[in-house]
Short mmCIF file of C-alpha atoms in Angstrom, two decimals:
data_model
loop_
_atom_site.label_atom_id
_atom_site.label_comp_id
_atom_site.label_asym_id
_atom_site.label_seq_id
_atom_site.Cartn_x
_atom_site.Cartn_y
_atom_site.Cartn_z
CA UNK A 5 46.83 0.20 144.42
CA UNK A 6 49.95 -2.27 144.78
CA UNK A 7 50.26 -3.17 148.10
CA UNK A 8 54.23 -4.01 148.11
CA UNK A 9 56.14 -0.56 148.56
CA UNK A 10 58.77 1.07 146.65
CA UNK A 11 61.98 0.96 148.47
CA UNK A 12 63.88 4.83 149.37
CA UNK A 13 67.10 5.25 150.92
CA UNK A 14 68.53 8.46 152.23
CA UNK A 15 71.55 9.81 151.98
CA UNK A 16 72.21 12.57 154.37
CA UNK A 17 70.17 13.20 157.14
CA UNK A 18 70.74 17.33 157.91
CA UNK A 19 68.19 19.96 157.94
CA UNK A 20 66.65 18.91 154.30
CA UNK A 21 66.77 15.00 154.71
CA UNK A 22 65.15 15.41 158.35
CA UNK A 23 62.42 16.89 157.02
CA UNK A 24 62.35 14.52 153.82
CA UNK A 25 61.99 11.61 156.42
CA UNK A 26 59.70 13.07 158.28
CA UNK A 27 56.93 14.05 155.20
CA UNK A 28 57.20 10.84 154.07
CA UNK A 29 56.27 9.40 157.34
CA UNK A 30 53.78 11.98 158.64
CA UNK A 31 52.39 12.09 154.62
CA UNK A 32 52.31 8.33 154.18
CA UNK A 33 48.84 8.05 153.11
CA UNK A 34 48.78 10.97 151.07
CA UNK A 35 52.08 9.81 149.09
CA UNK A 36 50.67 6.06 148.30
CA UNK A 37 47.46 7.50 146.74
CA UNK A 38 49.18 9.82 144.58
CA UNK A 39 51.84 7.19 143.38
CA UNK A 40 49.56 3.82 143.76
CA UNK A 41 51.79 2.18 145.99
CA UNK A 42 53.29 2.66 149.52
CA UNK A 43 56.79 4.51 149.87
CA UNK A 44 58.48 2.68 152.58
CA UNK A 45 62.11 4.26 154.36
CA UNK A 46 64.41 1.53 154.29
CA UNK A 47 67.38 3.07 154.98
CA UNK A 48 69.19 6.33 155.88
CA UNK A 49 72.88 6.63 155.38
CA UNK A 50 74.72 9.52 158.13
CA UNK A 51 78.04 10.42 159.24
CA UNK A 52 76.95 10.52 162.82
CA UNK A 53 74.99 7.39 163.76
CA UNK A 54 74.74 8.44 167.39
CA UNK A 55 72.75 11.85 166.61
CA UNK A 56 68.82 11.55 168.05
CA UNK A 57 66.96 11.43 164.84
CA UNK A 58 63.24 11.69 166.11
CA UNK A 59 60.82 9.75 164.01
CA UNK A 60 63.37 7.79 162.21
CA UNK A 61 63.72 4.05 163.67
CA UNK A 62 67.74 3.14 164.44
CA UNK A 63 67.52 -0.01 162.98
CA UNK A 64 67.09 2.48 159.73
CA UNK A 65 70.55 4.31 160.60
CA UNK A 66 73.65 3.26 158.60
CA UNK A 67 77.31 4.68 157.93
CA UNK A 68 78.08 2.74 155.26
CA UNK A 69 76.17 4.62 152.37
CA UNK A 70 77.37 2.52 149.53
CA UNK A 71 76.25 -0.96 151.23
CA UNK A 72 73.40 0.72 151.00
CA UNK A 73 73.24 1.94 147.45
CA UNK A 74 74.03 -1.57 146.55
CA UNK A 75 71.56 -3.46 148.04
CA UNK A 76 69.39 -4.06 145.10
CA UNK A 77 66.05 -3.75 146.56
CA UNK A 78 66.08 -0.16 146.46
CA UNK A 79 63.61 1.71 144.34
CA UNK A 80 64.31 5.49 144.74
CA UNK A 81 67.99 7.12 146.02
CA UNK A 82 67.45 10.33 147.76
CA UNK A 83 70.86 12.44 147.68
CA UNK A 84 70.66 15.75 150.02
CA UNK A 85 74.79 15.69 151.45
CA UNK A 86 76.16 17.64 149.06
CA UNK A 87 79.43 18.61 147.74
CA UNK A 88 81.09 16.46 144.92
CA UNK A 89 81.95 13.13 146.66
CA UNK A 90 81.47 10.66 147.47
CA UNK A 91 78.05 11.71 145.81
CA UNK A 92 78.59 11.21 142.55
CA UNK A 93 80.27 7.64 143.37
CA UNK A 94 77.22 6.63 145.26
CA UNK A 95 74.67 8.46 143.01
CA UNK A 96 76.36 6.29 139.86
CA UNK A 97 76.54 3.34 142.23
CA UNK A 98 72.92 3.50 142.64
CA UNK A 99 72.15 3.52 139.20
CA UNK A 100 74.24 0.66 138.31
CA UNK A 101 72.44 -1.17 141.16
CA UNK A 102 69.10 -0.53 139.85
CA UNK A 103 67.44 2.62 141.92
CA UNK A 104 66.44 5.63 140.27
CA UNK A 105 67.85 9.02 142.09
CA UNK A 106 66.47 12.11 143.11
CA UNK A 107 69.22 14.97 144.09
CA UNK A 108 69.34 18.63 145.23
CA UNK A 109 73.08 18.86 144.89
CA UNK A 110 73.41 21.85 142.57
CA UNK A 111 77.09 21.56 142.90
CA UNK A 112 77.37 18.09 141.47
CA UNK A 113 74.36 18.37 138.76
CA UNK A 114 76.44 21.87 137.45
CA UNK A 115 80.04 20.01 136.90
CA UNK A 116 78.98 16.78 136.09
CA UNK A 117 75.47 16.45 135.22
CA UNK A 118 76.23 15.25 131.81
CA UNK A 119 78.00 12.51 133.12
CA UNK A 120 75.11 11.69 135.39
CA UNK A 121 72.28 11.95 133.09
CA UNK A 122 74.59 9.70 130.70
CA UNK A 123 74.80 7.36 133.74
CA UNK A 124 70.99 7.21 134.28
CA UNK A 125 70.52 6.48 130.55
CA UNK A 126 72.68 3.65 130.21
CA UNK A 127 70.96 1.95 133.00
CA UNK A 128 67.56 3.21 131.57
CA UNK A 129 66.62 5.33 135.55
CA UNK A 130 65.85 8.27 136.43
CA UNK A 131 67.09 11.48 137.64
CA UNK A 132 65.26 14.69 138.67
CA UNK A 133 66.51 17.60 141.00
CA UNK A 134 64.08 19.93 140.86
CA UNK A 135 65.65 20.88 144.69
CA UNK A 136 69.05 22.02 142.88
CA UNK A 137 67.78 25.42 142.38
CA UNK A 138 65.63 27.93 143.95
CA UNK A 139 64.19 25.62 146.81
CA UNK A 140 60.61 25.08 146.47
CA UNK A 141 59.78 26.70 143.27
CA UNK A 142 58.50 24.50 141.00
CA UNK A 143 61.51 25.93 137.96
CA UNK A 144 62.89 22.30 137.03
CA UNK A 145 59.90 20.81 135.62
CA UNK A 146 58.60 23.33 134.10
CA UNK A 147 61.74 24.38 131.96
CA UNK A 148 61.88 20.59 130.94
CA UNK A 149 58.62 19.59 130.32
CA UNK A 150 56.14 22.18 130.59
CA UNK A 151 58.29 24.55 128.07
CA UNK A 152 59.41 22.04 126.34
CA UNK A 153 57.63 23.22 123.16
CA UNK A 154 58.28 27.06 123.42
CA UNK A 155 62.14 28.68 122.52
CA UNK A 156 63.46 29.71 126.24
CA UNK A 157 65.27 33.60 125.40
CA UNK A 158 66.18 34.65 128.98
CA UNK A 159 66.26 33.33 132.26
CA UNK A 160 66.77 36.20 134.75
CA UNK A 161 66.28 35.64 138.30
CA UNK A 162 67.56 35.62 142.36
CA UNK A 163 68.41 32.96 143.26
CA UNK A 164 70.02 32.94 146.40
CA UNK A 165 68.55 33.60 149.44
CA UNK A 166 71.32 34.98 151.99
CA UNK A 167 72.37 37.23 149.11
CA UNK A 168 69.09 38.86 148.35
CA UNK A 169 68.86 39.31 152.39
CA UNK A 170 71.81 41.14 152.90
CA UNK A 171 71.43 43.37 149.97
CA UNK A 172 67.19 43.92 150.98
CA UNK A 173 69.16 44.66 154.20
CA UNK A 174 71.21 47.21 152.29
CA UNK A 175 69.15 49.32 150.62
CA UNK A 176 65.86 49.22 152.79
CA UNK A 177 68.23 50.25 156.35
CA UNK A 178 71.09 51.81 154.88
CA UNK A 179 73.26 49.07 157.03
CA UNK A 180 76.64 48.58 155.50
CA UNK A 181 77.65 44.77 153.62
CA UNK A 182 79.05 43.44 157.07
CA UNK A 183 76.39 44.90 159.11
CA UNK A 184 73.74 43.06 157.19
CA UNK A 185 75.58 39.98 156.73
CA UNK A 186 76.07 39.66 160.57
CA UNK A 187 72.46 40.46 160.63
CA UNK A 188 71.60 37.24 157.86
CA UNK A 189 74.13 35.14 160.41
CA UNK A 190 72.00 35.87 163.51
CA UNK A 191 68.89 35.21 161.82
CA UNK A 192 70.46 31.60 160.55
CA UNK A 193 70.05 32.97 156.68
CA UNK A 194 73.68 32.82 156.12
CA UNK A 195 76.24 30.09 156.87
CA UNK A 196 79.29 30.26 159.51
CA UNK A 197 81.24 30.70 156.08
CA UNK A 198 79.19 32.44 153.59
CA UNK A 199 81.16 32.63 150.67
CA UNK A 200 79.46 30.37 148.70
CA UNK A 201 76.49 32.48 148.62
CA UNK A 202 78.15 36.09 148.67
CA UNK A 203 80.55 35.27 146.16
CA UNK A 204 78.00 34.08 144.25
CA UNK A 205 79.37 30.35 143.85
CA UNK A 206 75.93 28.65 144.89
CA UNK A 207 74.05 30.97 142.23
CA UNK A 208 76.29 30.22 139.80
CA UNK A 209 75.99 26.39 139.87
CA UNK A 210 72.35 27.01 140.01
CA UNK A 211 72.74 29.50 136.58
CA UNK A 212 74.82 26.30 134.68
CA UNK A 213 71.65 24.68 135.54
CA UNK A 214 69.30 26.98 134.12
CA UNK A 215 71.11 27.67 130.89
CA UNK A 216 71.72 23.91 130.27
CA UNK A 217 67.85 22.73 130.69
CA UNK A 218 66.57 26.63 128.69
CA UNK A 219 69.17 26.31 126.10
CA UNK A 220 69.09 22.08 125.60
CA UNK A 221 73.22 22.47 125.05
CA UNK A 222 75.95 21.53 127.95
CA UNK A 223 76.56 24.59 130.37
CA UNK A 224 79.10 23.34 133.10
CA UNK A 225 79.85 25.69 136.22
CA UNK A 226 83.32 26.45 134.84
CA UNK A 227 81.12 27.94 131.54
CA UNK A 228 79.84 30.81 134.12
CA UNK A 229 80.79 34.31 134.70
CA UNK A 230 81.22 34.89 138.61
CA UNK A 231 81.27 38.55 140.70
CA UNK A 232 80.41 38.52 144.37
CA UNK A 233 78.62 40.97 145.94
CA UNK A 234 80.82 41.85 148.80
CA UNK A 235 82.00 44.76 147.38
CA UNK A 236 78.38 46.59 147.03
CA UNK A 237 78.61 49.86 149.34
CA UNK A 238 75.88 52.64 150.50
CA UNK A 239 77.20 54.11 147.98
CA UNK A 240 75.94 52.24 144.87
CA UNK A 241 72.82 51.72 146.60
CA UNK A 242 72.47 55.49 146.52
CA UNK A 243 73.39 55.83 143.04
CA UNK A 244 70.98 53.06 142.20
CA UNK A 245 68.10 54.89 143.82
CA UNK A 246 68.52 58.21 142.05
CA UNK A 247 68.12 56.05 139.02
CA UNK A 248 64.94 54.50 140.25
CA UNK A 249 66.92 51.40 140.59
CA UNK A 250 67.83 48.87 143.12
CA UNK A 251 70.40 46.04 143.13
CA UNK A 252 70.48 42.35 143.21
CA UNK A 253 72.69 39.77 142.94
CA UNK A 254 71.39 38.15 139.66
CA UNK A 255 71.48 34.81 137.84
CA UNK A 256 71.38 35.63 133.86
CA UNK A 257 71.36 33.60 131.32
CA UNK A 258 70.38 33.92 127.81
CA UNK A 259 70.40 33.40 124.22
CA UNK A 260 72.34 35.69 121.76
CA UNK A 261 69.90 37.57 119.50
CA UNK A 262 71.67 35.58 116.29
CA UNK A 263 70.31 32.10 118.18
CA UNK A 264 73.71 30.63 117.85
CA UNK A 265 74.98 31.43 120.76
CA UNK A 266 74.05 31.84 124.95
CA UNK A 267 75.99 32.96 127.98
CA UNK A 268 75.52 32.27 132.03
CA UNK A 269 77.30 35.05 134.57
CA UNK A 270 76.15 35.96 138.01
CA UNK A 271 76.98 39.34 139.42
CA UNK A 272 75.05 42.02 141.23
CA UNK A 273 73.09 44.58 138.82
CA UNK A 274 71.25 47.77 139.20
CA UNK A 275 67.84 46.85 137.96
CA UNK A 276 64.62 49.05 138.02
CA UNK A 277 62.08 49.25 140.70
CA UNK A 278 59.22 48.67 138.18
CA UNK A 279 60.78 45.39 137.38
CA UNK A 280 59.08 42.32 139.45
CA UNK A 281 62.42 41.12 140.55
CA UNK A 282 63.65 44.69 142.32
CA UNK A 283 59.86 43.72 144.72
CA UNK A 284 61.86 40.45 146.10
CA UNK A 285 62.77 40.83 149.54
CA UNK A 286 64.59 39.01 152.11
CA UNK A 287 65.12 35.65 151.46
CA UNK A 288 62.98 34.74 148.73
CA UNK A 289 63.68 33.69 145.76
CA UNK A 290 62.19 34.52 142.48
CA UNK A 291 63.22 33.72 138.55
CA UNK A 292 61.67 35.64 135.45
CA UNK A 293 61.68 33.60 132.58
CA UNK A 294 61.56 34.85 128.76
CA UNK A 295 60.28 32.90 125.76
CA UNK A 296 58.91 33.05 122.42
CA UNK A 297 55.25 32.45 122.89
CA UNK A 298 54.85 32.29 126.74
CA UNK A 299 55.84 35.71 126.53
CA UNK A 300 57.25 36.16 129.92
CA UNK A 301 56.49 34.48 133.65
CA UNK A 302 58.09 34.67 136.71
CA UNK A 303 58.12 31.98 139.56
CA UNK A 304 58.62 33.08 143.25
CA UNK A 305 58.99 31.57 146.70
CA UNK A 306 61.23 30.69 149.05
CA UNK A 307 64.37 29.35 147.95
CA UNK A 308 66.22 27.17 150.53
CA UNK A 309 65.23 25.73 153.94
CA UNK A 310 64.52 22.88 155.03
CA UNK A 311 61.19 22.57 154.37
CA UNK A 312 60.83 24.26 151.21
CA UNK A 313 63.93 22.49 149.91
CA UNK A 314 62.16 18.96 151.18
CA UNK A 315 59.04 19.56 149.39
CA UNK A 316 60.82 19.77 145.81
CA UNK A 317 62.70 16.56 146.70
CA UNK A 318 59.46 14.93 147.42
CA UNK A 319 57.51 16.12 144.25
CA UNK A 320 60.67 14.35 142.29
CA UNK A 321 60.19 11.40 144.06
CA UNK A 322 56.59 11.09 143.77
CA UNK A 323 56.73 11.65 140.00
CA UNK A 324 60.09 9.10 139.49
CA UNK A 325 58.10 6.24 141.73
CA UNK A 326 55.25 6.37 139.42
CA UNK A 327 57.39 6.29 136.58
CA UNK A 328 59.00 3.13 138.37
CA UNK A 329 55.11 1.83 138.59
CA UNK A 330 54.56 2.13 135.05
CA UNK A 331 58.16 1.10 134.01
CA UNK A 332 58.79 4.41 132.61
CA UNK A 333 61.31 7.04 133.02
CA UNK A 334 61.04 11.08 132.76
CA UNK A 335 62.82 13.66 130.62
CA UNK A 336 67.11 13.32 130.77
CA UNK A 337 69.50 15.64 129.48
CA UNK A 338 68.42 17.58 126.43
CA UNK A 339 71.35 18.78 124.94
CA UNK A 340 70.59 18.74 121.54
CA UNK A 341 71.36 22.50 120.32
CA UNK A 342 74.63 22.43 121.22
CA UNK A 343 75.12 25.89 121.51
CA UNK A 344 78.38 27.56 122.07
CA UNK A 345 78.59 29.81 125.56
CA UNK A 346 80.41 32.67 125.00
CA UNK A 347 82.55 34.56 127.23
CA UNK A 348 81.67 37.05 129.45
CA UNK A 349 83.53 39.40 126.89
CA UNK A 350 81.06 38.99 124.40
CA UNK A 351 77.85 40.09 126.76
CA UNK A 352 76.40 43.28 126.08
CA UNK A 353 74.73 45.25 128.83
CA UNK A 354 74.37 48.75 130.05
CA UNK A 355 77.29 50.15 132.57
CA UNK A 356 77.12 52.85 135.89
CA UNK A 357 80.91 53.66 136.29
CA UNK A 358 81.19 55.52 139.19
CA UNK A 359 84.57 57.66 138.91
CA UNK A 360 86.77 59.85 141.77
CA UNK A 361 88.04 62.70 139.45
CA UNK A 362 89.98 65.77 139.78
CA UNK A 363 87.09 68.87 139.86
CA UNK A 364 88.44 71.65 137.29
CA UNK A 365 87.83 72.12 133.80
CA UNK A 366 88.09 69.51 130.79
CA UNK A 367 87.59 66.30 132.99
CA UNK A 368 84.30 65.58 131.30
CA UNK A 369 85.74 65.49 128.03
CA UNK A 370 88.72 63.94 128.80
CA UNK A 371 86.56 60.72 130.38
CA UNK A 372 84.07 61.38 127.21
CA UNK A 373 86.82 60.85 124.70
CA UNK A 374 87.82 57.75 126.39
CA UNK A 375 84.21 56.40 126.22
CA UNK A 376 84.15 57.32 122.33
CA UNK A 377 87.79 56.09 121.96
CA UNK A 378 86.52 52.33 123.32
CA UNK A 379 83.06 52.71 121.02
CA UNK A 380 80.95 52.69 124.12
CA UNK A 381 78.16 55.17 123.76
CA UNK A 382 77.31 57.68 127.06
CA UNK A 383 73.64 57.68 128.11
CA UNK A 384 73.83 60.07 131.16
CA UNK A 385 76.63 61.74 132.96
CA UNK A 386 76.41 63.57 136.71
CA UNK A 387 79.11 65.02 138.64
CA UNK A 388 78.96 66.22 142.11
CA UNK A 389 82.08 67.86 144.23
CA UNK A 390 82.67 66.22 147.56
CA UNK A 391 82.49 67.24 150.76
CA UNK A 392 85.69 65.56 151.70
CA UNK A 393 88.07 66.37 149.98
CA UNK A 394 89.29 69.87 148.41
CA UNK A 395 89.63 69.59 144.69
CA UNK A 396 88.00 66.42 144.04
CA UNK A 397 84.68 65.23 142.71
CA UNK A 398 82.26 62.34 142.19
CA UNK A 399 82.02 61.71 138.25
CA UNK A 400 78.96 59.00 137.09
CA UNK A 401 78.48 57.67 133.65
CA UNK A 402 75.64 55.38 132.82
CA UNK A 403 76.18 53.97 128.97
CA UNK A 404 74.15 52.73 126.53
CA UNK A 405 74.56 49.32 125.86
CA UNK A 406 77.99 48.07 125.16
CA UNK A 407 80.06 44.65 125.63
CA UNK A 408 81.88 43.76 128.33
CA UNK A 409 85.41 43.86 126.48
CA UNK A 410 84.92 47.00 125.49
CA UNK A 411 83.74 48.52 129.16
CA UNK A 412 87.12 46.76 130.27
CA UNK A 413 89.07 48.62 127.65
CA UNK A 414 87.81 51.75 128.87
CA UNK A 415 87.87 51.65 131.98
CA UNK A 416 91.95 50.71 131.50
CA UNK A 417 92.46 53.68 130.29
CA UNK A 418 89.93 55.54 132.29
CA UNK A 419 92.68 55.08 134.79
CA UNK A 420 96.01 55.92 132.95
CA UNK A 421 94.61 59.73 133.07
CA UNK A 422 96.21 61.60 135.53
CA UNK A 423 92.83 63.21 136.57
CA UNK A 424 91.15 60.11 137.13
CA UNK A 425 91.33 59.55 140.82
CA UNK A 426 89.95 56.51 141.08
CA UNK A 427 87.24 53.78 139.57
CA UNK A 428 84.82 53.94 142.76
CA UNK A 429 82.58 51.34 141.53
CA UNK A 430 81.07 49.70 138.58
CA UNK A 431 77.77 47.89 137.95
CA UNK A 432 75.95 46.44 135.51
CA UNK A 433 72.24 47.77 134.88
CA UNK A 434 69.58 44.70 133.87
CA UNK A 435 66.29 44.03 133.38
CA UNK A 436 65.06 46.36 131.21
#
């Protein structure tokens, strides 16, 4: 075993570098055997140098992050602040300056990982993040390297915690969206401003990621389809369970069945309780993946935390210091394909339009010749009067599979007819 360490600085020292500091302290041993030489902390860059920081010496403790970066003698970069800058400065800085870098900024890796994989080419380092998505599921490596031989179809999965709380929340207690959100607040599962994760921003940077590393072709956040989930209601949940369904706020990408294509979106779905993803509760994370010959696997766990999230960074940076041992580096960007992403126009899916109609004679075939008009095909159709109000009624159509353009066509002129009260909801339906 070499006896001189390999050099780590920290950026960021919040929930997920705390406990990044304090494995690689409290696992010290344990980390030199598996990489042959000691890992040694030489500096941590915060934005509050007078915080307590137990375990972590002050000397250690530095504002100026890109001193830092710069130093030279540093082996390994560990980003965990977050957002877009100054971490992409200092991650590029770091590079230039001879470290390697291991990330978990999802946000950064899903606008501009092209430009940072370039980066870590040029200057012949490293960069891993298998923390950018789904926590401390090992989903990273083995997309890159350990189906690196097989043709990746479909990646389907949850991949947001608070999300998959609040909606769990949902449909096991009947609580309403803000009932279960407060609920996920309490609890600390959701942040003092949660819409990154319930409108479905944080999955969707997560999804670019997924497509780009399944797919080998450039899939930038800005390439993804985006619906929140705040508008989910008792309601749907209802409808979803007299169709043996549930509903989660899903991360789907996948190939086009003519291979020259793929697509990324994120939006909540009915899917069916014999899936494995409708079994995911609170705030776990799981991702079903769909290939050639692996057939299809699913990987599950919990998906943020600091912890969880901690334990991802430090299997990157155990695998990118050996790599500095033996003067290698891992997989970068394989973006070979090249594949166009389509618009959300083009995906085809199956539909539950819930509709507020007039209740008399010839509604049915009124909405029916709309469906036919549009070319989307009806699977099942149930209408119900209500209770509250005198003359009205609850219309649902589930279709067969159509594309998205054409479900928006019809559903324009579902409501141009004068006995169309109202579109009460619509939802995709995955996973089968």
């Amino acid at each position: 075993m070499r006896t001189r360490p390999l050099k780590v600085a920290l950026l960021g020292c919040g929930v997920v570098g705390s406990e990044v500091a304090r494995i690689m302290t409290t696992h010290a041993a344990d980390l030199a055997a598996r990489i042959g030489a000691p890992v040694e902390l030489a500096g941590v860059a915060v934005r509050r140098p007078d915080r307590v920081r137990e375990g972590i010496a002050r000397e250690l403790i530095t504002t100026d992050a890109t001193a830092l970066v710069k130093r030279g003698d540093i082996d390994v970069v560990v980003e965990v602040i977050g957002g877009i800058e100054p971490a992409r400065t200092l991650i590029t800085t770091a590079f230039e300056h001879g470290a390697s870098v291991v990330s978990a900024n999802k946000a950064l890796l899903a606008q501009d990982g092209a430009a940072l994989h370039a980066a870590a080419e040029e200057h012949g380092k490293d960069l891993y993040y298998e923390a950018a998505v789904a926590g401390a599921i090992p989903l990273i490596r083995p997309l890159r390297e350990s189906l690196a031989g097989d043709k990746v179809n479909r990646v389907l999965g949850i991949v947001n915690g608070t999300t998959n709380f609040i909606l769990d929340k949902m449909d096991s207690t009947g609580a309403g969206y803000q009932e279960a959100l407060d609920e996920a607040t309490a609890l600390g599962y959701a942040e003092a401003d949660p819409t990154a994760d319930v409108e479905g921003f944080d999955a969707a940077a997560k999804a670019a990621i997924l497509a780009g590393i399944a797919f080998h072709t450039r899939v930038r956040l800005d390439d993804v389809y985006r619906e929140g989930m705040t508008e989910v209601t008792a309601a749907d949940f209802a409808s979803a369970r007299a169709m043996g369904c549930t509903i989660k706020l899903l991360a789907i990408c996948e190939r086009a069945a003519d291979g020259r294509s793929v697509t990324a979106r994120v939006h909540p779905a009915m899917i069916p309780l014999t899936h494995p993803l409708a079994s995911v509760r609170g705030a776990y994370n799981a991702v079903f993946v769909e290939s050639d010959a692996s057939g299809q696997l699913m990987f599950y766990g919990p998906g943020a935390g600091g912890s969880p999230t901690a334990s991802a960074v430090l299997g990157d940076l155990v695998a990118v210091c050996r790599n500095r041992l033996s003067g290698a580096t891992g997989p970068g960007e394989s973006a070979y394909a090249a594949l166009t992403v389509s618009p959300m126009g083009d995906v085809v899916t199956r539909y539950h339009i819930s509709l507020d109609v007039a209740d008399k004679p010839g509604v049915l075939a009124q909405v029916a010749t709309v469906f036919a008009e549009h070319g989307v095909s009806i699977d099942t159709v149930r209408q119900q009067g209500r209770q509250d109000g005198v003359g009205e009624a609850s219309l649902v159509v589930v279709t067969h599979r159509a594309s998205d353009a054409a479900l928006t066509g019809t559903v324009a002129a579902l409501r141009k007819l004068d006995t169309v009260r109202g579109v009460a909801s619509i939802m995709r339906v995955e996973g089968e």
